[in-house]
Amino acid sequence: MTTDLHGPLSAYAARLHATVGDRHHVASPLGAWLLLAICATEPADTEPAESNPTAEDAAGEGLSADGPAAEDLAHALGTDLASAAEVARVLLDAPHPLVRSATALWRRAGRGDGGSAAWRAALPRTTDVGELPDQAGLDAWAREHTDGLIDTFPLKVSPNVVFALASALATRVSWATPFDVADASALGAGSPWSRGLRRALRSPSHGHRCAIVSTERLGDVIVHAAPAQTTDGAGLVVLSVAADPQVPPSEVLAVAYDLSVGAADGAQPAGARSLFDLPLGDAPLWTVREERVRTRARDGREERHNAVLPCWSARSEHDLTAPALGFKAASTMLAKALAQPIESFDARQVAMARFGRYGFEAAAVTGMFGLTSLPPEGVVRTAELRFGHPYAVVAVATDTRADGVTGPWHGVPVFSAWVTEPEELPEADATDR
């Protein structure tokens, strides 16, 4: 599943985040991608096009499975329609224990029959199909399927609406090992955030993963990974990646998606640098210091990392009507499947996320030593990684079952963010629980 989805989803995420730009935001490219994939659903024997064409058909778009709309949808999805639809079915019909997911397809009462029985049967089993609710009903659906994290549906229903398609994703997790509290000055003397905040988060001595990684695309970046508590082998890893402040957000987000490969397995990122290959002292993104310690490292050289990050939260709304995001083609394909001629479409996503000392939550609608003797003396190098300027975040699902089988959600990036507005650590979280 990781191989099937990661490449197409990374490419889609790049386009979605590019439409937002460099402002502070959170999004779920996966939520948007799943909606497109549902529109790619086709029964085994495709029915002929409806006698009343859509506006796109009248303009020469065509509605056949191999027509321009289908080609545009496949391009947006980054894979062929059949493969995309199958990925959506697998993910939605085998929900992740820590990522709530839901999809729905609604149509206006008295407007068509809801598509052929064969087409409806090809949809994911968990997709709700029914009559279009009123606005209160749509808002209630958003709240129910995001555990109350999203209050309102992103679109306002009107008499013009003949059908609606929706997805919801939500997670609310606690870190396997909570962060420690640090003075915000640890974000670095050059960080504007260190002057505006009193406290920040420091990764604990164990349970989180940190690295300085050499990438072909951006050179050296810093990486922090916080794993959530698991449920039946399924979890979530939140990856934070920072580069030089001058690097465009799109480039940092792209590298974050690249580095998310393997994050679910706890693997060290490819290109991770040894601290003994770096000079001691301050660099723009880290400080390396050395001290004499007792260590069992084979060569007497031990490496340790920690990271300092701010708390942050974001709530964003995204217009998804840009052609590159695929919803124009998707609406044409869905209109064909439902035999519902349409003149225009609208598509939006509302998303939120909150990253704090004890856990992470996000929604979108679209981890003791015991020594029996003193080991020989050696040296340890410790790097403190400073997330003191805008950086990228990707939340990746883990899905390893008790029998050792890897589930369909394993390695799937669920949410991503560009963090530019840090927040003060809440007073209630400043003391240990």
XYZ file of C-alpha atoms in Angstrom:
433
model
C 0.000 0.000 0.000
C 2.839 2.386 0.840
C 4.399 1.848 -2.593
C 1.023 2.219 -4.324
C -0.029 5.459 -2.634
C 3.001 7.354 -1.349
C 4.217 8.652 -4.716
C 0.813 9.796 -6.035
C -0.139 11.287 -2.654
C 3.175 13.150 -2.327
C 2.689 14.676 -5.785
C -0.901 15.642 -4.947
C 0.188 17.165 -1.628
C 2.745 19.307 -3.464
C 0.020 20.746 -5.693
C -2.431 21.303 -2.838
C 0.088 23.037 -0.561
C 1.309 25.127 -3.524
C -2.189 26.588 -3.923
C -2.054 27.714 -0.276
C 1.420 29.264 -0.382
C 3.638 30.174 2.542
C 1.011 31.147 5.106
C 0.548 29.114 8.311
C -1.824 26.269 7.479
C -2.753 22.618 7.828
C -4.360 20.380 5.217
C -5.196 16.776 4.486
C -4.090 15.975 0.936
C -5.215 12.425 1.687
C -8.772 13.603 2.406
C -8.968 15.387 -0.953
C -7.290 12.513 -2.799
C -9.777 9.991 -1.402
C -12.709 12.036 -2.729
C -11.165 12.076 -6.197
C -10.535 8.340 -5.979
C -14.184 7.669 -5.149
C -15.137 9.575 -8.292
C -12.861 7.175 -10.207
C -15.103 4.261 -9.221
C -16.532 2.391 -12.181
C -18.671 -0.757 -12.334
C -17.369 -3.782 -14.206
C -19.534 -2.973 -17.215
C -19.703 0.809 -17.706
C -23.136 2.101 -18.669
C -23.651 4.408 -21.662
C -23.504 8.179 -21.155
C -26.738 9.871 -20.190
C -28.978 11.400 -22.825
C -28.835 14.822 -21.143
C -25.179 15.855 -21.318
C -23.441 18.065 -18.793
C -22.151 21.512 -19.632
C -18.661 20.008 -20.011
C -19.983 17.432 -22.484
C -21.610 20.172 -24.515
C -18.269 21.919 -24.625
C -16.631 18.827 -26.053
C -15.223 17.320 -22.847
C -16.811 13.920 -23.310
C -17.805 11.588 -20.496
C -16.459 8.190 -21.495
C -14.039 6.378 -19.219
C -11.221 7.169 -21.625
C -12.330 10.749 -22.359
C -10.639 14.014 -21.347
C -12.307 14.175 -17.936
C -11.067 10.684 -17.073
C -7.572 11.560 -18.285
C -7.555 14.744 -16.180
C -8.759 12.835 -13.125
C -6.098 10.145 -13.555
C -3.458 12.871 -13.897
C -4.617 14.539 -10.678
C -4.642 11.202 -8.842
C -1.204 10.288 -10.148
C -2.300 6.789 -11.115
C -4.909 5.019 -13.235
C -8.534 5.273 -12.133
C -8.983 1.593 -11.297
C -5.919 1.566 -9.029
C -6.986 4.777 -7.273
C -10.500 3.474 -6.652
C -9.114 0.226 -5.249
C -6.757 2.075 -2.879
C -9.697 4.146 -1.616
C -11.791 1.015 -1.059
C -9.000 -0.719 0.864
C -8.292 2.262 3.143
C -11.896 3.205 3.836
C -13.162 -0.349 4.304
C -10.327 -1.228 6.726
C -10.286 1.873 8.951
C -7.206 2.710 11.005
C -7.808 2.476 14.781
C -6.349 5.959 15.386
C -7.556 7.730 12.226
C -11.310 8.110 11.973
C -12.427 8.122 8.349
C -15.773 8.555 6.653
C -17.111 9.316 3.194
C -20.594 10.101 1.957
C -22.384 10.631 -1.338
C -25.668 12.508 -1.272
C -28.094 13.528 -4.037
C -31.094 15.856 -4.133
C -34.379 14.012 -3.599
C -36.277 13.507 -6.835
C -33.206 14.180 -9.013
C -32.208 10.900 -10.645
C -31.902 7.442 -9.134
C -28.450 7.763 -7.582
C -26.616 5.964 -10.375
C -26.646 2.354 -11.457
C -26.748 -0.437 -8.899
C -23.441 -1.764 -10.288
C -21.762 1.615 -9.788
C -23.057 1.985 -6.240
C -21.884 -1.555 -5.439
C -18.369 -0.624 -6.569
C -18.121 2.210 -4.021
C -16.345 1.563 -0.710
C -18.672 -0.361 1.615
C -18.373 2.357 4.248
C -19.443 5.227 1.966
C -22.833 6.519 3.057
C -25.208 6.986 0.111
C -28.479 8.844 0.498
C -30.493 12.014 0.087
C -28.828 15.423 0.446
C -29.144 16.698 4.049
C -29.902 20.310 4.893
C -27.120 22.566 6.213
C -27.706 21.519 9.809
C -27.444 17.889 8.750
C -24.189 18.498 6.868
C -22.711 20.332 9.859
C -23.792 17.510 12.175
C -22.103 14.968 9.852
C -18.843 16.967 10.016
C -18.947 17.097 13.827
C -19.841 13.424 14.223
C -17.068 12.116 11.986
C -14.311 14.393 13.345
C -15.053 13.827 17.015
C -16.189 17.455 17.254
C -12.906 18.889 15.954
C -14.631 20.387 12.875
C -17.858 22.268 13.650
C -19.215 23.063 10.205
C -19.268 21.579 6.734
C -16.993 23.543 4.355
C -19.714 24.281 1.768
C -23.106 25.976 2.135
C -25.981 24.019 0.637
C -28.397 25.802 -1.721
C -31.239 24.788 -4.035
C -28.711 24.556 -6.909
C -26.924 21.609 -5.336
C -27.923 18.316 -6.940
C -25.314 16.066 -5.383
C -22.573 16.241 -2.745
C -19.555 14.094 -1.922
C -17.706 14.369 1.384
C -14.802 12.875 3.295
C -13.754 13.266 6.907
C -10.493 12.281 8.586
C -9.682 12.833 12.247
C -7.149 11.762 14.840
C -6.641 12.542 18.511
C -3.595 10.841 20.022
C -1.283 11.046 23.019
C 2.475 10.805 22.599
C 3.987 7.498 23.707
C 6.478 9.695 25.620
C 5.480 13.322 26.329
C 7.787 16.243 25.603
C 9.794 17.953 28.304
C 9.464 21.724 28.816
C 12.259 24.067 27.700
C 12.819 27.790 27.886
C 11.890 29.310 24.535
C 15.404 30.771 24.280
C 16.522 27.245 23.335
C 14.909 27.830 19.933
C 18.023 29.856 19.153
C 19.228 33.439 19.436
C 18.391 34.023 15.785
C 14.811 32.769 16.088
C 12.074 35.417 16.226
C 9.964 32.846 18.053
C 12.435 32.635 20.949
C 11.722 36.287 21.735
C 7.940 36.007 21.501
C 7.453 32.865 23.601
C 8.326 31.908 27.168
C 8.336 28.128 26.873
C 8.839 25.535 24.161
C 8.961 21.738 23.949
C 12.100 19.604 24.213
C 12.168 15.996 23.045
C 12.597 13.514 25.913
C 15.788 11.503 26.393
C 14.167 8.440 24.838
C 11.094 7.583 22.786
C 11.423 10.268 20.094
C 13.732 10.193 17.068
C 15.916 13.079 15.845
C 18.463 13.377 13.058
C 20.432 15.751 10.890
C 19.829 14.491 7.367
C 21.686 15.256 4.162
C 19.244 15.484 1.237
C 19.943 15.821 -2.471
C 17.233 18.436 -2.791
C 18.009 20.807 0.096
C 21.301 19.770 1.625
C 21.168 19.366 5.408
C 17.800 19.450 7.180
C 16.785 18.614 10.751
C 14.163 15.963 11.503
C 12.138 15.125 14.604
C 9.678 12.214 14.855
C 7.216 11.825 17.739
C 5.332 8.515 17.890
C 1.889 8.287 19.442
C 0.711 5.555 21.741
C -0.322 2.550 19.656
C -3.596 0.652 19.589
C -3.382 -2.997 18.471
C -0.144 -2.246 16.635
C -1.537 0.790 14.852
C -0.190 4.252 15.591
C 0.780 7.633 14.224
C 4.183 9.278 13.823
C 4.342 13.077 13.499
C 7.412 14.149 11.538
C 8.765 17.723 11.705
C 11.351 18.873 9.140
C 13.163 22.225 9.049
C 15.615 23.566 6.467
C 17.386 26.860 5.889
C 14.853 29.697 6.436
C 15.328 30.875 2.842
C 14.097 27.590 1.352
C 10.538 27.852 -0.088
C 7.838 26.018 1.913
C 6.992 23.824 -1.086
C 10.542 22.450 -1.106
C 10.576 21.710 2.632
C 7.161 20.019 2.469
C 8.313 17.905 -0.486
C 11.370 16.744 1.460
C 9.157 16.045 4.513
C 6.994 13.749 2.389
C 10.147 12.081 1.014
C 11.462 11.511 4.536
C 8.099 10.166 5.707
C 8.921 6.966 3.781
C 10.078 4.589 6.493
C 8.887 6.814 9.341
C 6.159 4.339 10.238
C 8.796 1.610 10.678
C 10.988 3.715 12.958
C 13.778 3.607 10.411
C 16.666 6.073 10.515
C 16.224 8.458 7.564
C 18.445 7.802 4.564
C 21.224 10.367 4.610
C 21.340 10.734 8.414
C 24.687 12.292 9.318
C 27.093 11.205 12.019
C 27.684 13.939 14.578
C 31.375 13.062 14.436
C 31.427 14.255 10.816
C 30.189 17.700 11.860
C 32.129 20.557 13.448
C 31.521 21.347 17.087
C 29.628 24.516 17.958
C 26.703 26.444 16.541
C 25.249 26.065 13.051
C 22.056 27.771 11.809
C 19.873 24.750 12.661
C 21.766 23.001 15.462
C 24.498 23.072 18.074
C 26.934 20.160 18.513
C 28.851 19.824 21.765
C 31.176 17.127 23.084
C 31.883 15.838 26.598
C 33.610 12.940 28.300
C 31.202 10.255 29.527
C 30.973 6.560 30.309
C 29.640 4.782 27.228
C 29.197 1.260 25.902
C 29.466 2.437 22.283
C 31.738 -0.032 20.501
C 34.214 2.569 19.303
C 33.819 4.699 22.412
C 31.925 7.362 20.411
C 28.263 7.808 21.295
C 25.760 10.089 19.546
C 22.706 11.697 21.119
C 20.135 14.112 19.723
C 17.347 16.215 21.120
C 15.046 18.738 19.487
C 13.338 21.942 20.608
C 10.018 22.798 18.967
C 7.173 25.208 19.706
C 3.602 24.255 20.419
C 1.386 25.107 17.451
C -2.151 24.886 16.181
C -3.811 25.773 12.902
C -7.256 25.964 11.365
C -7.464 26.400 7.602
C -9.963 26.494 4.773
C -8.836 25.623 1.264
C -10.441 26.303 -2.094
C -9.981 23.105 -4.128
C -11.309 24.389 -7.441
C -7.889 24.902 -9.068
C -7.733 22.665 -12.170
C -4.535 20.958 -10.967
C -6.388 19.575 -7.932
C -8.684 17.446 -10.089
C -12.120 18.339 -8.750
C -13.396 19.718 -12.055
C -12.694 16.371 -13.704
C -14.069 14.523 -10.664
C -17.359 16.433 -10.777
C -17.717 15.582 -14.457
C -17.092 11.893 -13.789
C -19.498 11.852 -10.851
C -22.177 13.653 -12.862
C -21.885 10.920 -15.481
C -22.118 8.137 -12.900
C -25.200 9.717 -11.310
C -26.769 10.740 -14.636
C -26.976 14.275 -13.243
C -26.101 17.050 -15.710
C -24.322 19.915 -13.957
C -23.249 23.399 -14.963
C -20.548 24.120 -12.377
C -18.967 22.760 -9.206
C -17.424 23.900 -5.927
C -14.918 22.137 -3.694
C -13.325 23.143 -0.372
C -11.601 21.652 2.608
C -11.568 22.775 6.231
C -8.801 21.368 8.413
C -7.403 21.833 11.898
C -4.461 20.511 13.905
C -2.967 21.018 17.359
C 0.560 19.941 18.403
C 1.363 20.075 22.118
C 3.348 18.605 24.962
C 1.141 15.583 25.501
C -0.312 14.815 22.104
C -1.532 15.687 18.629
C -4.986 16.097 17.138
C -6.074 16.893 13.606
C -9.141 16.684 11.426
C -10.254 17.565 7.949
C -13.691 17.619 6.213
C -12.057 16.828 2.791
C 7.691 6.205 22.678
C 15.825 2.836 31.700
C 19.061 1.839 31.534
C 20.476 -0.681 34.049
C 24.238 -1.046 34.296
C 25.984 -3.747 36.259
C 29.422 -2.183 35.980
C 31.061 1.011 34.837
C 31.760 0.870 31.095
C 35.030 2.204 29.687
C 35.425 5.945 29.262
C 34.714 7.539 25.891
C 33.118 10.648 24.394
C 29.557 11.563 23.559
C 28.387 14.170 21.095
C 24.946 15.679 21.522
C 23.100 17.747 18.928
C 20.242 20.032 19.832
C 18.063 20.672 16.794
C 16.261 24.017 16.802
C 12.906 24.336 15.067
C 13.025 28.100 15.492
C 11.613 29.201 12.134
C 8.884 27.968 9.731
C 9.018 24.220 9.122
C 7.044 21.325 7.657
C 5.053 18.634 9.465
C 3.718 15.322 8.109
C 1.658 12.855 10.188
C 2.152 9.257 9.009
C 0.007 6.278 10.029
C 1.522 3.045 11.333
C -0.433 -0.186 10.936
C 1.341 -3.333 12.155
C -1.052 -5.996 13.324
C -0.512 -8.447 16.204
C 0.172 -11.288 13.761
C 3.003 -9.310 12.171
C 1.021 -8.468 9.047
C 1.343 -4.882 7.772
C -2.080 -3.253 7.324
C -3.193 -0.993 4.452
C -2.677 2.269 6.378
C 1.004 1.585 7.174
C 3.171 4.463 5.963
C 0.285 6.576 4.631
C 0.738 10.352 5.225
C -2.590 11.566 6.666
C -2.076 15.264 7.461
C 0.618 17.822 6.646
C 1.281 21.388 7.720
C 3.529 24.424 7.278
C 4.164 25.949 10.699
C 4.776 29.718 10.848
C 2.780 30.722 13.944
C 4.045 29.042 17.132
C 2.021 29.216 20.318
C 2.885 29.552 23.991
C 2.852 26.341 25.992
C -0.436 26.375 27.952
C 0.010 26.994 31.665
C -1.807 23.733 32.408
C 0.867 21.791 30.481
C 3.849 23.528 32.100
C 3.915 21.041 34.977
C 4.223 17.260 34.740
C 1.013 15.284 34.842
